[in-house]
Amino acid sequence: MGIATINPATGETLKTFEPLTDAEIETKLAVAKRAFEQYRQTPLTQRSAWMNEAARILQENKEQFGKLMTQEMGKPLKAAIGETEKCALVCRYYAEHAAEFLADVPASTDASQSFVRYQPMGPILAVMPWNFPFWQVFRFAAPALMAGNVGLLKHASNVPQCAVKIEEIFRQAGFPEGAFQTLLVGADKVAAIVADDRVMAATLTGSEGAGISLASTAGKHLKKTVLELGGSDPFIVLESADLEAAVSTAVAARMLNNGQSCIAAKRFIVVDAIADTFAQRLVEKFQALKIGDPMHPDTDLGPLATPGMLKDLDDLVQECIARGSKVLTGGKPLTDRPGNYYPPTILTDFPPGTPAESEEFFGPVALLFRVANIDEAIARANNIPYGLGASAWTNVEEERDRLINELEAGAVFINGMVKSDPRLPFGGIKRSGYGRELGIQGIHEFVNIKTVWVK
């Protein structure tokens, strides 16, 4: 894929970019190294002031930035504006709490004085995806920059204008030259950048394959990585659940970001006693969603980001159907219009061996499983290579406790939709990755945790 803005609602190429040459990459790495030596000495109060200014810029220009996101990757405009507001929130959160999170932690030992000190590491490479083109970057950049690191962004090639705009926001907020730089490069340049001695660590949000590639390169050079990869999150509904709330939330949880979210609910695991009612109401709500121009304020579901994403999703759906799965609604790409549109789709009755048991469906497709009881629900939820998030619905305390303890996921939400929150750590287990973003844990991922002992 070239580095270009291609409107997913129309297929029109709006703007193209030339990738950086090797010489230009070398210049940016040198700038990052020099910037770090100065920036690491900047007082936290000054970093906080700049980060709060970034939040102000985001908030005041949320419509402009939202339109840019929608134009490049197709999410509904109202969701894109909300994403911009969330970026402002994470900037303010770390501006307010970084001093507390990075304060020395005293320890009682045989020394006269001993404590733990958190210090920055240096330039950090962030390889980021297109699906949340602002949020994924800011949730890395806010803690990394507040810790005293400098950032290098290799963004997805289909959101280059977002990538350029984010660097501009930090520069406009007052951060010094080189504190945050966008690298307009293809995936083929990532390995060499990770290997460069000036890059101290890397983080990636994206596909399992991309994560394996980055981690393999970083491992060869003994560099730390944080990976947030795919997910096939379960959405468990037990008999005691508030069914109306569960169904309404299920729609929002599956259609989030046009269904293109790692933490979108994908597998709906419902006990037999209420499965028919749940399925009927879910079909009704899916069929009522308005599909169309993502710039229109009334649109519920826009296009998928690329033609390739559309094909990959439909291939999985058609394989399930060919193997005997049942379609409750949807099931075929929309060909009556330009753009990468796929209808809200519900599949059920999966014979053994279908992709529903092991693959991530990245788009507006819900997979409905019926189970007899909570034991089967937990077993079904855990029988997947991924472990990012899980949503479960019950009003029985004993069931709640079992779900919290037994579900294999980085986050469990009871009677609510899985979401990221600056105040809570975010990340997964198994093939969903490792390490954490956000919360106090997020700012500690890319620091030197230095033990100090004084006699």
Tab-separated table of C-alpha atoms in Angstrom:
chain	number	residue	atom	x	y	z
A	1	MET	CA	0.000	0.000	0.000
A	2	GLY	CA	1.277	3.469	-0.878
A	3	ILE	CA	1.149	6.307	1.627
A	4	ALA	CA	-2.114	7.947	0.630
A	5	THR	CA	-5.509	9.206	1.735
A	6	ILE	CA	-8.176	7.165	-0.086
A	7	ASN	CA	-11.710	8.049	0.968
A	8	PRO	CA	-13.266	4.691	1.999
A	9	ALA	CA	-16.770	6.007	1.345
A	10	THR	CA	-16.032	6.743	-2.328
A	11	GLY	CA	-12.753	5.065	-3.255
A	12	GLU	CA	-11.342	8.445	-4.354
A	13	THR	CA	-7.627	9.100	-3.822
A	14	LEU	CA	-7.449	12.498	-2.160
A	15	LYS	CA	-3.762	12.944	-1.381
A	16	THR	CA	-0.539	10.994	-1.753
A	17	PHE	CA	2.800	11.261	0.044
A	18	GLU	CA	6.332	10.314	-0.851
A	19	PRO	CA	7.910	8.064	1.788
A	20	LEU	CA	11.010	9.309	3.559
A	21	THR	CA	14.337	8.408	2.046
A	22	ASP	CA	16.968	6.604	4.126
A	23	ALA	CA	18.840	9.905	4.463
A	24	GLU	CA	15.708	11.649	5.747
A	25	ILE	CA	15.090	8.859	8.260
A	26	GLU	CA	18.684	9.213	9.474
A	27	THR	CA	18.169	12.945	9.957
A	28	LYS	CA	15.013	12.409	12.015
A	29	LEU	CA	16.694	9.811	14.224
A	30	ALA	CA	19.583	12.192	14.845
A	31	VAL	CA	17.126	14.952	15.725
A	32	ALA	CA	15.323	12.609	18.150
A	33	LYS	CA	18.574	11.696	19.896
A	34	ARG	CA	19.605	15.342	20.322
A	35	ALA	CA	16.131	16.350	21.418
A	36	PHE	CA	16.053	13.689	24.123
A	37	GLU	CA	19.279	14.898	25.752
A	38	GLN	CA	17.687	18.304	26.257
A	39	TYR	CA	14.054	17.308	26.745
A	40	ARG	CA	14.782	14.829	29.533
A	41	GLN	CA	15.966	17.796	31.650
A	42	THR	CA	12.711	19.706	31.153
A	43	PRO	CA	10.842	20.120	34.465
A	44	LEU	CA	7.627	18.158	34.816
A	45	THR	CA	5.732	21.399	35.345
A	46	GLN	CA	6.765	22.554	31.871
A	47	ARG	CA	5.891	19.202	30.286
A	48	SER	CA	2.489	19.397	31.969
A	49	ALA	CA	1.893	22.892	30.615
A	50	TRP	CA	2.681	21.749	27.081
A	51	MET	CA	0.519	18.639	27.450
A	52	ASN	CA	-2.425	20.703	28.707
A	53	GLU	CA	-1.971	22.978	25.732
A	54	ALA	CA	-2.129	19.941	23.430
A	55	ALA	CA	-5.418	19.040	25.139
A	56	ARG	CA	-6.745	22.548	24.512
A	57	ILE	CA	-5.812	22.391	20.824
A	58	LEU	CA	-7.548	19.022	20.489
A	59	GLN	CA	-10.698	20.196	22.218
A	60	GLU	CA	-10.995	23.442	20.304
A	61	ASN	CA	-10.429	21.779	16.919
A	62	LYS	CA	-12.361	18.562	17.491
A	63	GLU	CA	-14.641	19.011	14.471
A	64	GLN	CA	-11.699	19.665	12.131
A	65	PHE	CA	-9.700	16.701	13.420
A	66	GLY	CA	-12.805	14.519	13.425
A	67	LYS	CA	-13.470	15.246	9.761
A	68	LEU	CA	-9.874	14.356	8.923
A	69	MET	CA	-10.205	10.963	10.616
A	70	THR	CA	-13.524	10.254	8.912
A	71	GLN	CA	-12.122	11.226	5.535
A	72	GLU	CA	-9.137	8.922	5.892
A	73	MET	CA	-10.629	5.795	7.505
A	74	GLY	CA	-14.409	6.116	7.401
A	75	LYS	CA	-15.648	6.171	10.996
A	76	PRO	CA	-18.881	8.132	11.607
A	77	LEU	CA	-18.091	11.808	12.186
A	78	LYS	CA	-19.756	11.861	15.597
A	79	ALA	CA	-17.468	9.018	16.701
A	80	ALA	CA	-14.408	10.796	15.304
A	81	ILE	CA	-15.238	13.965	17.223
A	82	GLY	CA	-15.628	11.842	20.358
A	83	GLU	CA	-12.229	10.285	19.690
A	84	THR	CA	-10.638	13.743	19.570
A	85	GLU	CA	-12.235	14.617	22.909
A	86	LYS	CA	-10.877	11.401	24.412
A	87	CYS	CA	-7.378	12.343	23.243
A	88	ALA	CA	-7.716	15.646	25.073
A	89	LEU	CA	-8.785	13.690	28.158
A	90	VAL	CA	-5.684	11.463	28.158
A	91	CYS	CA	-3.428	14.491	27.702
A	92	ARG	CA	-4.998	16.217	30.709
A	93	TYR	CA	-4.871	13.010	32.756
A	94	TYR	CA	-1.125	12.551	32.420
A	95	ALA	CA	-0.447	16.276	32.700
A	96	GLU	CA	-2.176	16.127	36.094
A	97	HIS	CA	-0.877	12.792	37.399
A	98	ALA	CA	2.620	12.323	35.946
A	99	ALA	CA	4.388	13.916	38.897
A	100	GLU	CA	2.606	11.524	41.252
A	101	PHE	CA	3.260	8.487	39.026
A	102	LEU	CA	6.958	9.306	38.584
A	103	ALA	CA	7.732	10.299	42.173
A	104	ASP	CA	10.508	8.433	43.995
A	105	VAL	CA	9.235	5.407	45.926
A	106	PRO	CA	11.102	4.928	49.235
A	107	ALA	CA	12.001	1.456	50.524
A	108	SER	CA	13.244	0.299	53.948
A	109	THR	CA	16.521	-1.596	53.593
A	110	ASP	CA	19.903	-1.811	55.315
A	111	ALA	CA	20.939	1.431	53.584
A	112	SER	CA	20.811	4.919	55.019
A	113	GLN	CA	18.508	5.731	52.179
A	114	SER	CA	17.021	3.596	49.396
A	115	PHE	CA	14.345	4.277	46.860
A	116	VAL	CA	13.123	3.621	43.330
A	117	ARG	CA	13.442	6.390	40.751
A	118	TYR	CA	11.700	6.460	37.372
A	119	GLN	CA	13.745	7.966	34.552
A	120	PRO	CA	13.122	8.240	30.780
A	121	MET	CA	14.686	5.815	28.335
A	122	GLY	CA	15.080	7.869	25.151
A	123	PRO	CA	13.471	7.801	21.707
A	124	ILE	CA	10.538	5.345	21.575
A	125	LEU	CA	9.112	4.064	18.286
A	126	ALA	CA	5.334	3.733	18.077
A	127	VAL	CA	3.887	1.678	15.199
A	128	MET	CA	0.204	2.568	15.156
A	129	PRO	CA	-2.918	1.388	13.273
A	130	TRP	CA	-5.520	3.237	11.250
A	131	ASN	CA	-8.684	2.313	13.162
A	132	PHE	CA	-8.325	4.931	15.923
A	133	PRO	CA	-5.835	7.190	14.161
A	134	PHE	CA	-5.659	9.838	16.906
A	135	TRP	CA	-6.503	7.895	20.073
A	136	GLN	CA	-4.017	5.058	19.599
A	137	VAL	CA	-1.225	7.608	19.172
A	138	PHE	CA	-2.144	9.931	22.024
A	139	ARG	CA	-2.559	7.122	24.536
A	140	PHE	CA	1.095	6.252	23.807
A	141	ALA	CA	2.396	9.782	23.419
A	142	ALA	CA	0.888	11.419	26.502
A	143	PRO	CA	2.546	9.122	29.089
A	144	ALA	CA	5.742	8.695	27.046
A	145	LEU	CA	6.329	12.421	26.670
A	146	MET	CA	5.361	13.173	30.267
A	147	ALA	CA	7.936	10.588	31.398
A	148	GLY	CA	10.617	12.521	29.488
A	149	ASN	CA	10.937	10.261	26.456
A	150	VAL	CA	10.676	11.466	22.869
A	151	GLY	CA	8.361	9.836	20.356
A	152	LEU	CA	8.772	8.543	16.814
A	153	LEU	CA	5.506	7.666	15.059
A	154	LYS	CA	5.235	5.196	12.182
A	155	HIS	CA	1.530	5.443	11.446
A	156	ALA	CA	-0.566	3.299	9.126
A	157	SER	CA	-0.066	4.217	5.475
A	158	ASN	CA	-3.752	5.003	4.877
A	159	VAL	CA	-3.936	7.778	7.518
A	160	PRO	CA	-0.932	9.954	6.631
A	161	GLN	CA	-2.710	13.269	7.137
A	162	CYS	CA	-3.653	12.252	10.681
A	163	ALA	CA	-0.013	11.326	11.311
A	164	VAL	CA	1.254	14.684	10.078
A	165	LYS	CA	-1.429	16.564	12.011
A	166	ILE	CA	-0.523	14.874	15.317
A	167	GLU	CA	3.116	16.003	15.045
A	168	GLU	CA	1.821	19.484	14.258
A	169	ILE	CA	-0.376	19.473	17.388
A	170	PHE	CA	2.546	18.689	19.680
A	171	ARG	CA	4.724	21.280	17.998
A	172	GLN	CA	1.958	23.888	18.228
A	173	ALA	CA	1.491	23.026	21.917
A	174	GLY	CA	5.092	24.084	22.580
A	175	PHE	CA	6.996	20.798	22.730
A	176	PRO	CA	10.547	21.313	21.430
A	177	GLU	CA	11.690	20.240	17.987
A	178	GLY	CA	12.236	16.483	17.869
A	179	ALA	CA	10.151	15.672	20.954
A	180	PHE	CA	7.582	14.020	18.694
A	181	GLN	CA	8.164	13.228	15.026
A	182	THR	CA	6.099	11.469	12.377
A	183	LEU	CA	7.968	9.121	10.049
A	184	LEU	CA	6.145	8.697	6.753
A	185	VAL	CA	7.596	5.311	5.863
A	186	GLY	CA	6.340	1.929	4.754
A	187	ALA	CA	6.361	-1.216	6.872
A	188	ASP	CA	9.565	-2.323	5.156
A	189	LYS	CA	11.534	0.369	7.023
A	190	VAL	CA	10.379	-0.560	10.532
A	191	ALA	CA	12.938	-3.279	11.241
A	192	ALA	CA	15.900	-1.011	10.504
A	193	ILE	CA	14.458	1.749	12.692
A	194	VAL	CA	13.890	-0.658	15.595
A	195	ALA	CA	17.454	-1.936	15.203
A	196	ASP	CA	18.975	1.539	15.311
A	197	ASP	CA	20.928	2.117	18.543
A	198	ARG	CA	19.231	5.465	19.091
A	199	VAL	CA	15.789	3.840	19.399
A	200	MET	CA	15.474	2.456	22.917
A	201	ALA	CA	12.127	0.615	22.782
A	202	ALA	CA	9.045	0.148	20.635
A	203	THR	CA	5.304	-0.247	20.963
A	204	LEU	CA	2.838	-1.548	18.401
A	205	THR	CA	-0.909	-1.701	18.139
A	206	GLY	CA	-2.052	-3.789	15.209
A	207	SER	CA	-2.240	-7.269	13.800
A	208	GLU	CA	-0.768	-10.395	15.303
A	209	GLY	CA	1.615	-10.762	12.370
A	210	ALA	CA	2.879	-7.206	12.685
A	211	GLY	CA	3.404	-7.705	16.411
A	212	ILE	CA	5.398	-10.885	15.893
A	213	SER	CA	7.586	-9.144	13.317
A	214	LEU	CA	8.292	-6.123	15.526
A	215	ALA	CA	8.919	-8.178	18.660
A	216	SER	CA	11.248	-10.528	16.790
A	217	THR	CA	13.383	-7.650	15.562
A	218	ALA	CA	13.371	-5.943	18.953
A	219	GLY	CA	14.287	-9.205	20.660
A	220	LYS	CA	17.357	-9.609	18.467
A	221	HIS	CA	18.515	-6.220	19.702
A	222	LEU	CA	17.404	-6.710	23.338
A	223	LYS	CA	14.858	-3.921	23.255
A	224	LYS	CA	11.629	-3.768	25.189
A	225	THR	CA	8.287	-3.861	23.404
A	226	VAL	CA	4.648	-3.374	24.322
A	227	LEU	CA	2.126	-5.044	22.002
A	228	GLU	CA	-1.627	-4.532	21.758
A	229	LEU	CA	-2.833	-6.952	19.104
A	230	GLY	CA	-6.044	-8.556	17.949
A	231	GLY	CA	-9.031	-9.694	19.916
A	232	SER	CA	-12.183	-11.768	19.597
A	233	ASP	CA	-13.868	-10.471	22.715
A	234	PRO	CA	-16.729	-12.463	24.250
A	235	PHE	CA	-20.001	-10.830	25.284
A	236	ILE	CA	-21.647	-13.241	27.721
A	237	VAL	CA	-25.330	-12.919	28.617
A	238	LEU	CA	-26.668	-15.052	31.467
A	239	GLU	CA	-30.305	-15.571	32.436
A	240	SER	CA	-30.387	-12.988	35.246
A	241	ALA	CA	-29.148	-10.172	32.972
A	242	ASP	CA	-31.088	-7.026	32.177
A	243	LEU	CA	-31.851	-8.233	28.666
A	244	GLU	CA	-32.861	-4.903	27.169
A	245	ALA	CA	-29.676	-3.223	28.420
A	246	ALA	CA	-27.593	-6.153	27.227
A	247	VAL	CA	-29.062	-6.072	23.709
A	248	SER	CA	-28.684	-2.299	23.354
A	249	THR	CA	-25.100	-2.454	24.580
A	250	ALA	CA	-24.390	-5.427	22.309
A	251	VAL	CA	-25.246	-3.302	19.268
A	252	ALA	CA	-22.959	-0.478	20.369
A	253	ALA	CA	-20.197	-2.904	21.343
A	254	ARG	CA	-20.233	-4.673	17.969
A	255	MET	CA	-20.705	-1.598	15.755
A	256	LEU	CA	-18.050	0.492	17.521
A	257	ASN	CA	-15.859	2.135	14.869
A	258	ASN	CA	-17.794	0.382	12.073
A	259	GLY	CA	-16.961	-2.885	13.836
A	260	GLN	CA	-13.215	-2.253	13.405
A	261	SER	CA	-11.967	-2.278	16.977
A	262	CYS	CA	-9.777	-4.769	18.799
A	263	ILE	CA	-12.036	-4.486	21.852
A	264	ALA	CA	-15.330	-4.575	19.973
A	265	ALA	CA	-17.525	-7.431	21.185
A	266	LYS	CA	-17.356	-10.113	18.516
A	267	ARG	CA	-18.611	-13.396	20.030
A	268	PHE	CA	-22.021	-13.197	21.703
A	269	ILE	CA	-22.374	-16.126	24.083
A	270	VAL	CA	-25.942	-16.421	25.374
A	271	VAL	CA	-27.579	-19.053	27.580
A	272	ASP	CA	-30.322	-21.080	25.919
A	273	ALA	CA	-33.101	-19.802	28.182
A	274	ILE	CA	-32.924	-16.307	26.672
A	275	ALA	CA	-31.058	-16.928	23.411
A	276	ASP	CA	-34.090	-16.763	21.100
A	277	THR	CA	-35.269	-13.463	22.561
A	278	PHE	CA	-31.768	-12.007	22.510
A	279	ALA	CA	-31.263	-13.027	18.887
A	280	GLN	CA	-34.620	-11.610	17.764
A	281	ARG	CA	-33.995	-8.244	19.417
A	282	LEU	CA	-30.429	-8.085	18.148
A	283	VAL	CA	-31.601	-8.712	14.571
A	284	GLU	CA	-34.220	-5.963	14.881
A	285	LYS	CA	-31.690	-3.436	16.146
A	286	PHE	CA	-29.071	-4.391	13.547
A	287	GLN	CA	-31.601	-3.971	10.741
A	288	ALA	CA	-32.604	-0.528	12.062
A	289	LEU	CA	-29.075	0.884	11.827
A	290	LYS	CA	-28.570	3.621	9.229
A	291	ILE	CA	-25.754	2.830	6.790
A	292	GLY	CA	-24.307	5.641	4.709
A	293	ASP	CA	-22.024	8.633	4.368
A	294	PRO	CA	-19.908	8.744	7.545
A	295	MET	CA	-19.841	12.549	7.359
A	296	HIS	CA	-23.626	12.650	7.836
A	297	PRO	CA	-24.590	13.181	11.506
A	298	ASP	CA	-27.346	10.539	11.375
A	299	THR	CA	-25.141	7.734	10.060
A	300	ASP	CA	-24.727	4.768	12.407
A	301	LEU	CA	-22.446	2.642	10.239
A	302	GLY	CA	-19.912	3.827	7.689
A	303	PRO	CA	-17.606	1.938	5.326
A	304	LEU	CA	-14.728	-0.341	6.182
A	305	ALA	CA	-11.347	1.336	5.882
A	306	THR	CA	-10.045	-0.382	2.736
A	307	PRO	CA	-11.214	-2.746	0.004
A	308	GLY	CA	-8.814	-5.327	1.432
A	309	MET	CA	-10.501	-5.165	4.828
A	310	LEU	CA	-13.871	-5.671	3.136
A	311	LYS	CA	-12.639	-8.718	1.239
A	312	ASP	CA	-10.972	-10.273	4.290
A	313	LEU	CA	-14.161	-9.923	6.333
A	314	ASP	CA	-16.406	-11.305	3.609
A	315	ASP	CA	-14.069	-14.246	3.027
A	316	LEU	CA	-14.498	-15.255	6.678
A	317	VAL	CA	-18.273	-14.837	6.510
A	318	GLN	CA	-18.582	-16.881	3.320
A	319	GLU	CA	-16.403	-19.650	4.748
A	320	CYS	CA	-18.695	-19.905	7.787
A	321	ILE	CA	-21.743	-20.041	5.524
A	322	ALA	CA	-20.176	-22.654	3.262
A	323	ARG	CA	-19.457	-24.824	6.294
A	324	GLY	CA	-23.091	-24.671	7.413
A	325	SER	CA	-23.456	-21.571	9.576
A	326	LYS	CA	-26.782	-19.735	9.524
A	327	VAL	CA	-27.225	-16.064	8.541
A	328	LEU	CA	-29.771	-14.173	10.651
A	329	THR	CA	-29.251	-10.864	8.824
A	330	GLY	CA	-26.776	-9.363	6.353
A	331	GLY	CA	-24.017	-11.572	5.016
A	332	LYS	CA	-22.966	-9.942	1.727
A	333	PRO	CA	-21.116	-6.722	0.782
A	334	LEU	CA	-23.315	-3.824	-0.297
A	335	THR	CA	-22.773	-3.355	-4.028
A	336	ASP	CA	-25.453	-0.707	-4.640
A	337	ARG	CA	-23.066	2.141	-3.858
A	338	PRO	CA	-19.385	3.082	-4.102
A	339	GLY	CA	-17.141	2.527	-1.103
A	340	ASN	CA	-16.298	-0.355	1.214
A	341	TYR	CA	-19.687	-1.006	2.794
A	342	TYR	CA	-20.663	-4.189	4.638
A	343	PRO	CA	-24.080	-4.546	6.293
A	344	PRO	CA	-24.654	-5.389	9.964
A	345	THR	CA	-24.461	-9.180	9.956
A	346	ILE	CA	-25.304	-11.915	12.467
A	347	LEU	CA	-24.108	-15.508	12.044
A	348	THR	CA	-24.992	-18.461	14.263
A	349	ASP	CA	-24.975	-22.300	14.416
A	350	PHE	CA	-21.266	-22.851	13.809
A	351	PRO	CA	-20.126	-26.394	12.954
A	352	PRO	CA	-16.691	-27.342	14.335
A	353	GLY	CA	-13.795	-25.881	12.397
A	354	THR	CA	-15.364	-22.630	11.222
A	355	PRO	CA	-13.363	-19.379	11.465
A	356	ALA	CA	-15.773	-18.240	14.197
A	357	GLU	CA	-13.858	-20.464	16.626
A	358	SER	CA	-10.422	-18.967	16.067
A	359	GLU	CA	-10.407	-15.843	13.868
A	360	GLU	CA	-11.004	-12.152	14.512
A	361	PHE	CA	-13.862	-10.742	12.409
A	362	PHE	CA	-12.832	-7.104	11.898
A	363	GLY	CA	-16.062	-5.459	10.828
A	364	PRO	CA	-19.804	-5.326	11.632
A	365	VAL	CA	-20.325	-9.088	12.011
A	366	ALA	CA	-21.679	-10.619	15.230
A	367	LEU	CA	-21.099	-14.307	15.986
A	368	LEU	CA	-23.898	-15.740	18.137
A	369	PHE	CA	-23.220	-18.840	20.256
A	370	ARG	CA	-25.766	-20.656	22.434
A	371	VAL	CA	-24.675	-22.337	25.670
A	372	ALA	CA	-26.468	-24.240	28.408
A	373	ASN	CA	-25.027	-22.524	31.481
A	374	ILE	CA	-22.244	-20.411	32.945
A	375	ASP	CA	-19.758	-23.301	32.799
A	376	GLU	CA	-20.194	-23.618	29.046
A	377	ALA	CA	-20.162	-19.829	28.653
A	378	ILE	CA	-16.785	-19.458	30.351
A	379	ALA	CA	-15.341	-22.423	28.486
A	380	ARG	CA	-16.546	-21.025	25.153
A	381	ALA	CA	-15.241	-17.546	25.963
A	382	ASN	CA	-11.780	-18.854	26.835
A	383	ASN	CA	-11.537	-21.230	23.875
A	384	ILE	CA	-9.847	-18.674	21.618
A	385	PRO	CA	-6.205	-17.694	21.037
A	386	TYR	CA	-6.963	-14.106	22.115
A	387	GLY	CA	-7.451	-12.497	25.510
A	388	LEU	CA	-8.018	-8.755	25.229
A	389	GLY	CA	-11.368	-7.862	26.801
A	390	ALA	CA	-14.576	-9.538	27.932
A	391	SER	CA	-18.044	-8.226	28.724
A	392	ALA	CA	-20.398	-10.323	30.857
A	393	TRP	CA	-23.981	-9.704	31.962
A	394	THR	CA	-25.462	-11.094	35.168
A	395	ASN	CA	-27.155	-9.888	38.353
A	396	VAL	CA	-26.082	-12.896	40.428
A	397	GLU	CA	-23.129	-12.159	42.705
A	398	GLU	CA	-21.680	-15.676	42.569
A	399	GLU	CA	-21.782	-15.635	38.764
A	400	ARG	CA	-20.137	-12.213	38.687
A	401	ASP	CA	-17.270	-13.404	40.869
A	402	ARG	CA	-16.712	-16.484	38.705
A	403	LEU	CA	-16.663	-14.416	35.528
A	404	ILE	CA	-14.175	-11.939	36.978
A	405	ASN	CA	-11.860	-14.701	38.168
A	406	GLU	CA	-12.148	-17.230	35.358
A	407	LEU	CA	-12.368	-15.233	32.131
A	408	GLU	CA	-8.963	-15.129	30.407
A	409	ALA	CA	-8.680	-11.491	29.387
A	410	GLY	CA	-6.796	-8.309	30.162
A	411	ALA	CA	-10.074	-6.633	31.156
A	412	VAL	CA	-13.467	-7.894	32.347
A	413	PHE	CA	-16.459	-5.545	32.321
A	414	ILE	CA	-19.574	-6.672	34.189
A	415	ASN	CA	-22.878	-5.278	32.862
A	416	GLY	CA	-21.078	-2.817	30.612
A	417	MET	CA	-19.205	-2.420	27.333
A	418	VAL	CA	-15.444	-2.934	27.243
A	419	LYS	CA	-13.672	0.388	26.729
A	420	SER	CA	-10.318	1.999	27.338
A	421	ASP	CA	-10.028	4.611	30.074
A	422	PRO	CA	-6.938	6.703	30.918
A	423	ARG	CA	-7.432	5.849	34.603
A	424	LEU	CA	-7.193	2.078	34.042
A	425	PRO	CA	-4.459	-0.104	32.507
A	426	PHE	CA	-5.256	-1.431	29.052
A	427	GLY	CA	-3.829	-4.504	27.316
A	428	GLY	CA	-4.237	-8.216	26.756
A	429	ILE	CA	-2.894	-11.699	27.321
A	430	LYS	CA	-2.300	-14.725	25.093
A	431	ARG	CA	-2.066	-13.706	21.430
A	432	SER	CA	-3.610	-10.316	22.166
A	433	GLY	CA	-0.199	-9.061	23.247
A	434	TYR	CA	1.579	-8.022	26.429
A	435	GLY	CA	2.387	-4.947	28.455
A	436	ARG	CA	-0.053	-2.220	29.404
A	437	GLU	CA	-1.011	1.221	28.207
A	438	LEU	CA	-2.811	3.877	30.289
A	439	GLY	CA	-3.061	4.191	34.057
A	440	ILE	CA	0.065	4.325	36.197
A	441	GLN	CA	1.181	1.072	34.566
A	442	GLY	CA	1.255	2.738	31.147
A	443	ILE	CA	3.690	5.474	32.106
A	444	HIS	CA	5.959	2.903	33.782
A	445	GLU	CA	6.332	0.757	30.642
A	446	PHE	CA	8.917	3.052	29.073
A	447	VAL	CA	11.048	4.210	31.973
A	448	ASN	CA	14.203	2.985	33.632
A	449	ILE	CA	13.030	1.721	37.012
A	450	LYS	CA	16.226	2.566	38.830
A	451	THR	CA	17.073	1.218	42.272
A	452	VAL	CA	19.019	3.707	44.407
A	453	TRP	CA	20.900	2.596	47.561
A	454	VAL	CA	22.876	5.071	49.675
A	455	LYS	CA	25.018	4.243	52.724
